[in-house]
Amino acid sequence: MKYFALLITLFFIGFNQQTSHLNGRYQYFIEEDGAYIQKDKITFKDSVFAFDNKYLPKGKISYGNVILLDNFINTDLIISIQKDQITEDTIPFLMHDKNSSSANYLDETVGKGRLVRIK
């Protein structure tokens, strides 16, 4: 009987845990001159993402204290998202250029935007 109770407890713990991965479809908006302009739609699945526009390459997602989307629109652009934001329906992000003049390109922001979940 105690094994049955343990099994049920583990079963409910498994369902109550929240994922720390990006999954689903989002529209992304880039801020230009104080206004957000809608661009394309993105589909996230664990550690990869793909744009609906077939001409843009697929990208990789790195999970850590800050989530990084590598190869976002071109190979030099990286997106950073705060880990605590991924459970929200609207996720703010910052854009960074790998070819920036600073020693750590994540310290220099070249733009920002938002990801909005499509339901």
PDB file of C-alpha atoms in Angstrom:
ATOM      1  CA  MET A   1       0.000   0.000   0.000  1.00  0.00           C
ATOM      2  CA  LYS A   2       2.842   2.413   0.768  1.00  0.00           C
ATOM      3  CA  TYR A   3       4.284   1.843  -2.728  1.00  0.00           C
ATOM      4  CA  PHE A   4       0.927   2.712  -4.241  1.00  0.00           C
ATOM      5  CA  ALA A   5       0.820   5.976  -2.243  1.00  0.00           C
ATOM      6  CA  LEU A   6       4.382   6.765  -3.319  1.00  0.00           C
ATOM      7  CA  LEU A   7       3.493   6.117  -6.945  1.00  0.00           C
ATOM      8  CA  ILE A   8       0.473   8.430  -6.777  1.00  0.00           C
ATOM      9  CA  THR A   9       2.555  11.142  -5.067  1.00  0.00           C
ATOM     10  CA  LEU A  10       5.232  10.994  -7.763  1.00  0.00           C
ATOM     11  CA  PHE A  11       2.553  11.042 -10.447  1.00  0.00           C
ATOM     12  CA  PHE A  12       1.056  14.296  -9.110  1.00  0.00           C
ATOM     13  CA  ILE A  13       4.467  15.887  -8.621  1.00  0.00           C
ATOM     14  CA  GLY A  14       5.256  15.184 -12.264  1.00  0.00           C
ATOM     15  CA  PHE A  15       2.105  16.977 -13.445  1.00  0.00           C
ATOM     16  CA  ASN A  16       2.526  19.975 -11.158  1.00  0.00           C
ATOM     17  CA  GLN A  17       6.066  20.848 -12.232  1.00  0.00           C
ATOM     18  CA  GLN A  18       6.381  23.721 -14.659  1.00  0.00           C
ATOM     19  CA  THR A  19       8.621  23.455 -17.653  1.00  0.00           C
ATOM     20  CA  SER A  20      11.607  25.720 -18.012  1.00  0.00           C
ATOM     21  CA  HIS A  21      11.665  25.391 -21.789  1.00  0.00           C
ATOM     22  CA  LEU A  22      10.090  27.533 -24.477  1.00  0.00           C
ATOM     23  CA  ASN A  23       7.374  25.652 -26.325  1.00  0.00           C
ATOM     24  CA  GLY A  24       4.595  26.789 -28.629  1.00  0.00           C
ATOM     25  CA  ARG A  25       4.039  29.465 -31.253  1.00  0.00           C
ATOM     26  CA  TYR A  26       4.798  33.141 -30.794  1.00  0.00           C
ATOM     27  CA  GLN A  27       4.627  36.317 -32.842  1.00  0.00           C
ATOM     28  CA  TYR A  28       7.627  38.546 -32.439  1.00  0.00           C
ATOM     29  CA  PHE A  29       7.576  42.312 -32.385  1.00  0.00           C
ATOM     30  CA  ILE A  30      10.653  44.538 -32.689  1.00  0.00           C
ATOM     31  CA  GLU A  31      10.700  48.008 -31.166  1.00  0.00           C
ATOM     32  CA  GLU A  32      11.511  50.771 -33.642  1.00  0.00           C
ATOM     33  CA  ASP A  33      11.186  54.453 -32.697  1.00  0.00           C
ATOM     34  CA  GLY A  34       9.096  53.694 -29.605  1.00  0.00           C
ATOM     35  CA  ALA A  35       6.556  51.503 -31.439  1.00  0.00           C
ATOM     36  CA  TYR A  36       6.435  47.729 -31.735  1.00  0.00           C
ATOM     37  CA  ILE A  37       6.312  46.422 -35.299  1.00  0.00           C
ATOM     38  CA  GLN A  38       5.029  42.899 -35.925  1.00  0.00           C
ATOM     39  CA  LYS A  39       7.423  40.705 -37.839  1.00  0.00           C
ATOM     40  CA  ASP A  40       7.108  36.936 -38.284  1.00  0.00           C
ATOM     41  CA  LYS A  41       5.835  33.961 -36.275  1.00  0.00           C
ATOM     42  CA  ILE A  42       8.156  31.543 -34.497  1.00  0.00           C
ATOM     43  CA  THR A  43       7.608  27.973 -33.332  1.00  0.00           C
ATOM     44  CA  PHE A  44       9.630  26.876 -30.290  1.00  0.00           C
ATOM     45  CA  LYS A  45      10.211  23.237 -29.448  1.00  0.00           C
ATOM     46  CA  ASP A  46      12.593  22.506 -26.542  1.00  0.00           C
ATOM     47  CA  SER A  47      16.059  23.477 -27.834  1.00  0.00           C
ATOM     48  CA  VAL A  48      15.250  24.613 -31.402  1.00  0.00           C
ATOM     49  CA  PHE A  49      13.104  27.278 -32.976  1.00  0.00           C
ATOM     50  CA  ALA A  50      11.964  27.898 -36.535  1.00  0.00           C
ATOM     51  CA  PHE A  51      10.380  30.865 -38.265  1.00  0.00           C
ATOM     52  CA  ASP A  52       7.250  30.496 -40.373  1.00  0.00           C
ATOM     53  CA  ASN A  53       9.212  32.232 -43.123  1.00  0.00           C
ATOM     54  CA  LYS A  54      10.985  29.241 -44.676  1.00  0.00           C
ATOM     55  CA  TYR A  55      13.879  31.391 -45.937  1.00  0.00           C
ATOM     56  CA  LEU A  56      15.095  32.181 -42.422  1.00  0.00           C
ATOM     57  CA  PRO A  57      17.304  29.514 -40.828  1.00  0.00           C
ATOM     58  CA  LYS A  58      16.434  27.445 -37.786  1.00  0.00           C
ATOM     59  CA  GLY A  59      18.060  28.481 -34.549  1.00  0.00           C
ATOM     60  CA  LYS A  60      19.234  26.967 -31.278  1.00  0.00           C
ATOM     61  CA  ILE A  61      18.125  27.756 -27.742  1.00  0.00           C
ATOM     62  CA  SER A  62      20.610  27.709 -24.847  1.00  0.00           C
ATOM     63  CA  TYR A  63      19.139  27.440 -21.366  1.00  0.00           C
ATOM     64  CA  GLY A  64      20.890  28.856 -18.308  1.00  0.00           C
ATOM     65  CA  ASN A  65      20.370  31.836 -16.029  1.00  0.00           C
ATOM     66  CA  VAL A  66      19.513  33.762 -19.201  1.00  0.00           C
ATOM     67  CA  ILE A  67      17.951  32.014 -22.195  1.00  0.00           C
ATOM     68  CA  LEU A  68      19.804  32.712 -25.451  1.00  0.00           C
ATOM     69  CA  LEU A  69      18.338  32.311 -28.936  1.00  0.00           C
ATOM     70  CA  ASP A  70      21.253  31.875 -31.315  1.00  0.00           C
ATOM     71  CA  ASN A  71      20.960  32.511 -35.069  1.00  0.00           C
ATOM     72  CA  PHE A  72      17.797  34.604 -34.662  1.00  0.00           C
ATOM     73  CA  ILE A  73      17.440  36.498 -37.948  1.00  0.00           C
ATOM     74  CA  ASN A  74      21.034  36.262 -39.080  1.00  0.00           C
ATOM     75  CA  THR A  75      24.086  34.471 -37.722  1.00  0.00           C
ATOM     76  CA  ASP A  76      25.375  37.569 -35.881  1.00  0.00           C
ATOM     77  CA  LEU A  77      22.206  38.307 -33.877  1.00  0.00           C
ATOM     78  CA  ILE A  78      21.496  36.743 -30.475  1.00  0.00           C
ATOM     79  CA  ILE A  79      18.366  37.234 -28.378  1.00  0.00           C
ATOM     80  CA  SER A  80      18.452  37.102 -24.563  1.00  0.00           C
ATOM     81  CA  ILE A  81      15.395  36.389 -22.401  1.00  0.00           C
ATOM     82  CA  GLN A  82      15.249  36.384 -18.609  1.00  0.00           C
ATOM     83  CA  LYS A  83      14.472  32.869 -17.376  1.00  0.00           C
ATOM     84  CA  ASP A  84      11.617  33.969 -15.109  1.00  0.00           C
ATOM     85  CA  GLN A  85       9.781  35.528 -18.084  1.00  0.00           C
ATOM     86  CA  ILE A  86       9.153  32.359 -20.114  1.00  0.00           C
ATOM     87  CA  THR A  87       5.990  31.450 -18.225  1.00  0.00           C
ATOM     88  CA  GLU A  88       4.325  34.724 -19.302  1.00  0.00           C
ATOM     89  CA  ASP A  89       2.240  35.215 -22.456  1.00  0.00           C
ATOM     90  CA  THR A  90       4.260  38.314 -23.408  1.00  0.00           C
ATOM     91  CA  ILE A  91       8.027  37.877 -23.146  1.00  0.00           C
ATOM     92  CA  PRO A  92      10.346  40.901 -23.479  1.00  0.00           C
ATOM     93  CA  PHE A  93      13.729  40.243 -25.082  1.00  0.00           C
ATOM     94  CA  LEU A  94      16.967  42.069 -25.862  1.00  0.00           C
ATOM     95  CA  MET A  95      18.989  41.776 -29.078  1.00  0.00           C
ATOM     96  CA  HIS A  96      22.797  41.560 -29.103  1.00  0.00           C
ATOM     97  CA  ASP A  97      25.299  41.630 -31.974  1.00  0.00           C
ATOM     98  CA  LYS A  98      28.123  39.066 -31.876  1.00  0.00           C
ATOM     99  CA  ASN A  99      30.332  41.477 -33.845  1.00  0.00           C
ATOM    100  CA  SER A 100      30.054  44.317 -31.313  1.00  0.00           C
ATOM    101  CA  SER A 101      33.117  46.200 -30.179  1.00  0.00           C
ATOM    102  CA  SER A 102      32.701  45.303 -26.494  1.00  0.00           C
ATOM    103  CA  ALA A 103      34.539  42.357 -24.949  1.00  0.00           C
ATOM    104  CA  ASN A 104      31.292  40.610 -24.015  1.00  0.00           C
ATOM    105  CA  TYR A 105      28.648  41.146 -26.691  1.00  0.00           C
ATOM    106  CA  LEU A 106      25.849  40.350 -24.199  1.00  0.00           C
ATOM    107  CA  ASP A 107      26.720  43.578 -22.349  1.00  0.00           C
ATOM    108  CA  GLU A 108      25.770  45.704 -25.368  1.00  0.00           C
ATOM    109  CA  THR A 109      22.147  45.864 -26.533  1.00  0.00           C
ATOM    110  CA  VAL A 110      21.347  46.723 -30.163  1.00  0.00           C
ATOM    111  CA  GLY A 111      17.570  46.480 -29.896  1.00  0.00           C
ATOM    112  CA  LYS A 112      14.634  45.026 -28.036  1.00  0.00           C
ATOM    113  CA  GLY A 113      11.286  43.464 -28.681  1.00  0.00           C
ATOM    114  CA  ARG A 114       8.563  41.153 -27.424  1.00  0.00           C
ATOM    115  CA  LEU A 115       7.368  37.638 -28.056  1.00  0.00           C
ATOM    116  CA  VAL A 116       3.587  37.238 -27.794  1.00  0.00           C
ATOM    117  CA  ARG A 117       2.136  33.742 -27.413  1.00  0.00           C
ATOM    118  CA  ILE A 118      -0.386  32.642 -30.037  1.00  0.00           C
ATOM    119  CA  LYS A 119      -3.212  30.708 -28.417  1.00  0.00           C
TER     120      LYS A 119
END
